[in-house]
């Protein structure tokens, strides 16, 4: 059975560009695999607990030696790792907030990384394709004045690919503030084109990745 792990982290609800684009991807994926499974985590609506010293230490403690608190903390981490490992593809909505990812998404990353399992010499989900919708209010592409402020793609490429071994690609709808910020009025046309392209790319990538999953 085809399984998609879908994670959203935008805090803006129905106004969210990243949520709209991940929804487009998911709709196409489900059209290709109507009997498949979607594991969905809305990190804004149901944030995960921050990684604590107790939860981190539990991963390095033998199961039989864990306290009840460590066992409970580890149960969540193992659940998140299992969700990642069971996925045929991963879809992440990662809007830029203050030049980087949402804190809730960072928490998911902190919790799902387990040394010797999801990260290490042989990451358990290595090779799984991951599509990240990295929306942003302005533009941080190479050659723009704020290129050096981009810490979403730079970070996620390193941790998702370099750490977890996922095959990461990005869809980047930009200039999303153009219609609400008068100072960006002359960029509305570019913003609309970027959003439209993001939806087109999401449909194409979902169809292509779904086609690679045999059930």
JSON list of N, CA, C and O in Angstrom, two decimals, residues 81 84-87 90 117-119 122-129 164-167:
[
{"chain": "A", "resi": 81, "resn": "UNK", "atom": "N", "xyz": [9.72, 7.99, 14.10]},
{"chain": "A", "resi": 81, "resn": "UNK", "atom": "CA", "xyz": [10.70, 7.30, 13.25]},
{"chain": "A", "resi": 81, "resn": "UNK", "atom": "C", "xyz": [10.00, 6.25, 12.38]},
{"chain": "A", "resi": 81, "resn": "UNK", "atom": "O", "xyz": [10.30, 6.12, 11.19]},
{"chain": "A", "resi": 84, "resn": "UNK", "atom": "N", "xyz": [8.20, 7.84, 9.47]},
{"chain": "A", "resi": 84, "resn": "UNK", "atom": "CA", "xyz": [9.15, 8.19, 8.42]},
{"chain": "A", "resi": 84, "resn": "UNK", "atom": "C", "xyz": [9.59, 6.96, 7.65]},
{"chain": "A", "resi": 84, "resn": "UNK", "atom": "O", "xyz": [9.63, 6.97, 6.41]},
{"chain": "A", "resi": 85, "resn": "UNK", "atom": "N", "xyz": [9.91, 5.91, 8.34]},
{"chain": "A", "resi": 85, "resn": "UNK", "atom": "CA", "xyz": [10.41, 4.69, 7.71]},
{"chain": "A", "resi": 85, "resn": "UNK", "atom": "C", "xyz": [9.35, 4.01, 6.84]},
{"chain": "A", "resi": 85, "resn": "UNK", "atom": "O", "xyz": [9.68, 3.33, 5.86]},
{"chain": "A", "resi": 86, "resn": "UNK", "atom": "N", "xyz": [8.08, 4.18, 7.20]},
{"chain": "A", "resi": 86, "resn": "UNK", "atom": "CA", "xyz": [7.01, 3.51, 6.46]},
{"chain": "A", "resi": 86, "resn": "UNK", "atom": "C", "xyz": [6.59, 4.27, 5.21]},
{"chain": "A", "resi": 86, "resn": "UNK", "atom": "O", "xyz": [5.84, 3.75, 4.38]},
{"chain": "A", "resi": 87, "resn": "UNK", "atom": "N", "xyz": [7.08, 5.49, 5.06]},
{"chain": "A", "resi": 87, "resn": "UNK", "atom": "CA", "xyz": [6.64, 6.34, 3.95]},
{"chain": "A", "resi": 87, "resn": "UNK", "atom": "C", "xyz": [7.34, 5.99, 2.64]},
{"chain": "A", "resi": 87, "resn": "UNK", "atom": "O", "xyz": [8.55, 5.76, 2.61]},
{"chain": "A", "resi": 90, "resn": "UNK", "atom": "N", "xyz": [7.79, 11.64, 1.27]},
{"chain": "A", "resi": 90, "resn": "UNK", "atom": "CA", "xyz": [7.57, 12.59, 2.35]},
{"chain": "A", "resi": 90, "resn": "UNK", "atom": "C", "xyz": [7.27, 13.95, 1.74]},
{"chain": "A", "resi": 90, "resn": "UNK", "atom": "O", "xyz": [7.95, 14.39, 0.80]},
{"chain": "A", "resi": 117, "resn": "UNK", "atom": "N", "xyz": [19.76, 4.81, 13.98]},
{"chain": "A", "resi": 117, "resn": "UNK", "atom": "CA", "xyz": [18.53, 4.33, 13.33]},
{"chain": "A", "resi": 117, "resn": "UNK", "atom": "C", "xyz": [18.18, 5.23, 12.15]},
{"chain": "A", "resi": 117, "resn": "UNK", "atom": "O", "xyz": [18.47, 4.89, 11.02]},
{"chain": "A", "resi": 118, "resn": "UNK", "atom": "N", "xyz": [17.57, 6.37, 12.42]},
{"chain": "A", "resi": 118, "resn": "UNK", "atom": "CA", "xyz": [17.21, 7.26, 11.31]},
{"chain": "A", "resi": 118, "resn": "UNK", "atom": "C", "xyz": [18.40, 8.10, 10.83]},
{"chain": "A", "resi": 118, "resn": "UNK", "atom": "O", "xyz": [18.36, 8.65, 9.73]},
{"chain": "A", "resi": 119, "resn": "UNK", "atom": "N", "xyz": [19.42, 8.19, 11.65]},
{"chain": "A", "resi": 119, "resn": "UNK", "atom": "CA", "xyz": [20.64, 8.92, 11.27]},
{"chain": "A", "resi": 119, "resn": "UNK", "atom": "C", "xyz": [21.86, 8.10, 11.65]},
{"chain": "A", "resi": 119, "resn": "UNK", "atom": "O", "xyz": [21.87, 7.45, 12.70]},
{"chain": "A", "resi": 122, "resn": "UNK", "atom": "N", "xyz": [23.90, 4.15, 8.15]},
{"chain": "A", "resi": 122, "resn": "UNK", "atom": "CA", "xyz": [22.87, 3.57, 7.28]},
{"chain": "A", "resi": 122, "resn": "UNK", "atom": "C", "xyz": [21.49, 4.04, 7.76]},
{"chain": "A", "resi": 122, "resn": "UNK", "atom": "O", "xyz": [20.76, 3.30, 8.41]},
{"chain": "A", "resi": 123, "resn": "UNK", "atom": "N", "xyz": [21.11, 5.29, 7.45]},
{"chain": "A", "resi": 123, "resn": "UNK", "atom": "CA", "xyz": [19.81, 5.82, 7.89]},
{"chain": "A", "resi": 123, "resn": "UNK", "atom": "C", "xyz": [18.66, 4.93, 7.42]},
{"chain": "A", "resi": 123, "resn": "UNK", "atom": "O", "xyz": [18.63, 4.50, 6.27]},
{"chain": "A", "resi": 124, "resn": "UNK", "atom": "N", "xyz": [17.72, 4.66, 8.31]},
{"chain": "A", "resi": 124, "resn": "UNK", "atom": "CA", "xyz": [16.67, 3.69, 8.02]},
{"chain": "A", "resi": 124, "resn": "UNK", "atom": "C", "xyz": [15.70, 4.13, 6.92]},
{"chain": "A", "resi": 124, "resn": "UNK", "atom": "O", "xyz": [15.03, 3.28, 6.32]},
{"chain": "A", "resi": 125, "resn": "UNK", "atom": "N", "xyz": [15.63, 5.43, 6.64]},
{"chain": "A", "resi": 125, "resn": "UNK", "atom": "CA", "xyz": [14.73, 5.91, 5.58]},
{"chain": "A", "resi": 125, "resn": "UNK", "atom": "C", "xyz": [15.53, 6.43, 4.38]},
{"chain": "A", "resi": 125, "resn": "UNK", "atom": "O", "xyz": [14.98, 7.15, 3.54]},
{"chain": "A", "resi": 126, "resn": "UNK", "atom": "N", "xyz": [16.78, 6.05, 4.31]},
{"chain": "A", "resi": 126, "resn": "UNK", "atom": "CA", "xyz": [17.65, 6.54, 3.22]},
{"chain": "A", "resi": 126, "resn": "UNK", "atom": "C", "xyz": [17.04, 6.22, 1.86]},
{"chain": "A", "resi": 126, "resn": "UNK", "atom": "O", "xyz": [16.52, 5.13, 1.63]},
{"chain": "A", "resi": 127, "resn": "UNK", "atom": "N", "xyz": [17.10, 7.21, 0.97]},
{"chain": "A", "resi": 127, "resn": "UNK", "atom": "CA", "xyz": [16.61, 7.03, -0.39]},
{"chain": "A", "resi": 127, "resn": "UNK", "atom": "C", "xyz": [15.16, 7.41, -0.59]},
{"chain": "A", "resi": 127, "resn": "UNK", "atom": "O", "xyz": [14.70, 7.51, -1.73]},
{"chain": "A", "resi": 128, "resn": "UNK", "atom": "N", "xyz": [14.42, 7.64, 0.50]},
{"chain": "A", "resi": 128, "resn": "UNK", "atom": "CA", "xyz": [13.02, 8.03, 0.37]},
{"chain": "A", "resi": 128, "resn": "UNK", "atom": "C", "xyz": [12.93, 9.43, -0.23]},
{"chain": "A", "resi": 128, "resn": "UNK", "atom": "O", "xyz": [13.59, 10.35, 0.25]},
{"chain": "A", "resi": 129, "resn": "UNK", "atom": "N", "xyz": [12.12, 9.61, -1.27]},
{"chain": "A", "resi": 129, "resn": "UNK", "atom": "CA", "xyz": [11.99, 10.95, -1.84]},
{"chain": "A", "resi": 129, "resn": "UNK", "atom": "C", "xyz": [11.23, 11.88, -0.91]},
{"chain": "A", "resi": 129, "resn": "UNK", "atom": "O", "xyz": [10.26, 11.47, -0.26]},
{"chain": "A", "resi": 164, "resn": "UNK", "atom": "N", "xyz": [19.29, 12.48, 7.37]},
{"chain": "A", "resi": 164, "resn": "UNK", "atom": "CA", "xyz": [18.34, 11.38, 7.29]},
{"chain": "A", "resi": 164, "resn": "UNK", "atom": "C", "xyz": [18.46, 10.57, 6.00]},
{"chain": "A", "resi": 164, "resn": "UNK", "atom": "O", "xyz": [17.86, 9.50, 5.89]},
{"chain": "A", "resi": 165, "resn": "UNK", "atom": "N", "xyz": [19.22, 11.08, 5.04]},
{"chain": "A", "resi": 165, "resn": "UNK", "atom": "CA", "xyz": [19.43, 10.33, 3.80]},
{"chain": "A", "resi": 165, "resn": "UNK", "atom": "C", "xyz": [18.28, 10.41, 2.81]},
{"chain": "A", "resi": 165, "resn": "UNK", "atom": "O", "xyz": [18.23, 9.63, 1.86]},
{"chain": "A", "resi": 166, "resn": "UNK", "atom": "N", "xyz": [17.34, 11.35, 3.01]},
{"chain": "A", "resi": 166, "resn": "UNK", "atom": "CA", "xyz": [16.22, 11.49, 2.09]},
{"chain": "A", "resi": 166, "resn": "UNK", "atom": "C", "xyz": [16.68, 12.14, 0.78]},
{"chain": "A", "resi": 166, "resn": "UNK", "atom": "O", "xyz": [17.64, 12.91, 0.76]},
{"chain": "A", "resi": 167, "resn": "UNK", "atom": "N", "xyz": [15.98, 11.83, -0.29]},
{"chain": "A", "resi": 167, "resn": "UNK", "atom": "CA", "xyz": [16.27, 12.45, -1.58]},
{"chain": "A", "resi": 167, "resn": "UNK", "atom": "C", "xyz": [15.40, 13.69, -1.70]},
{"chain": "A", "resi": 167, "resn": "UNK", "atom": "O", "xyz": [14.23, 13.62, -2.06]}
]
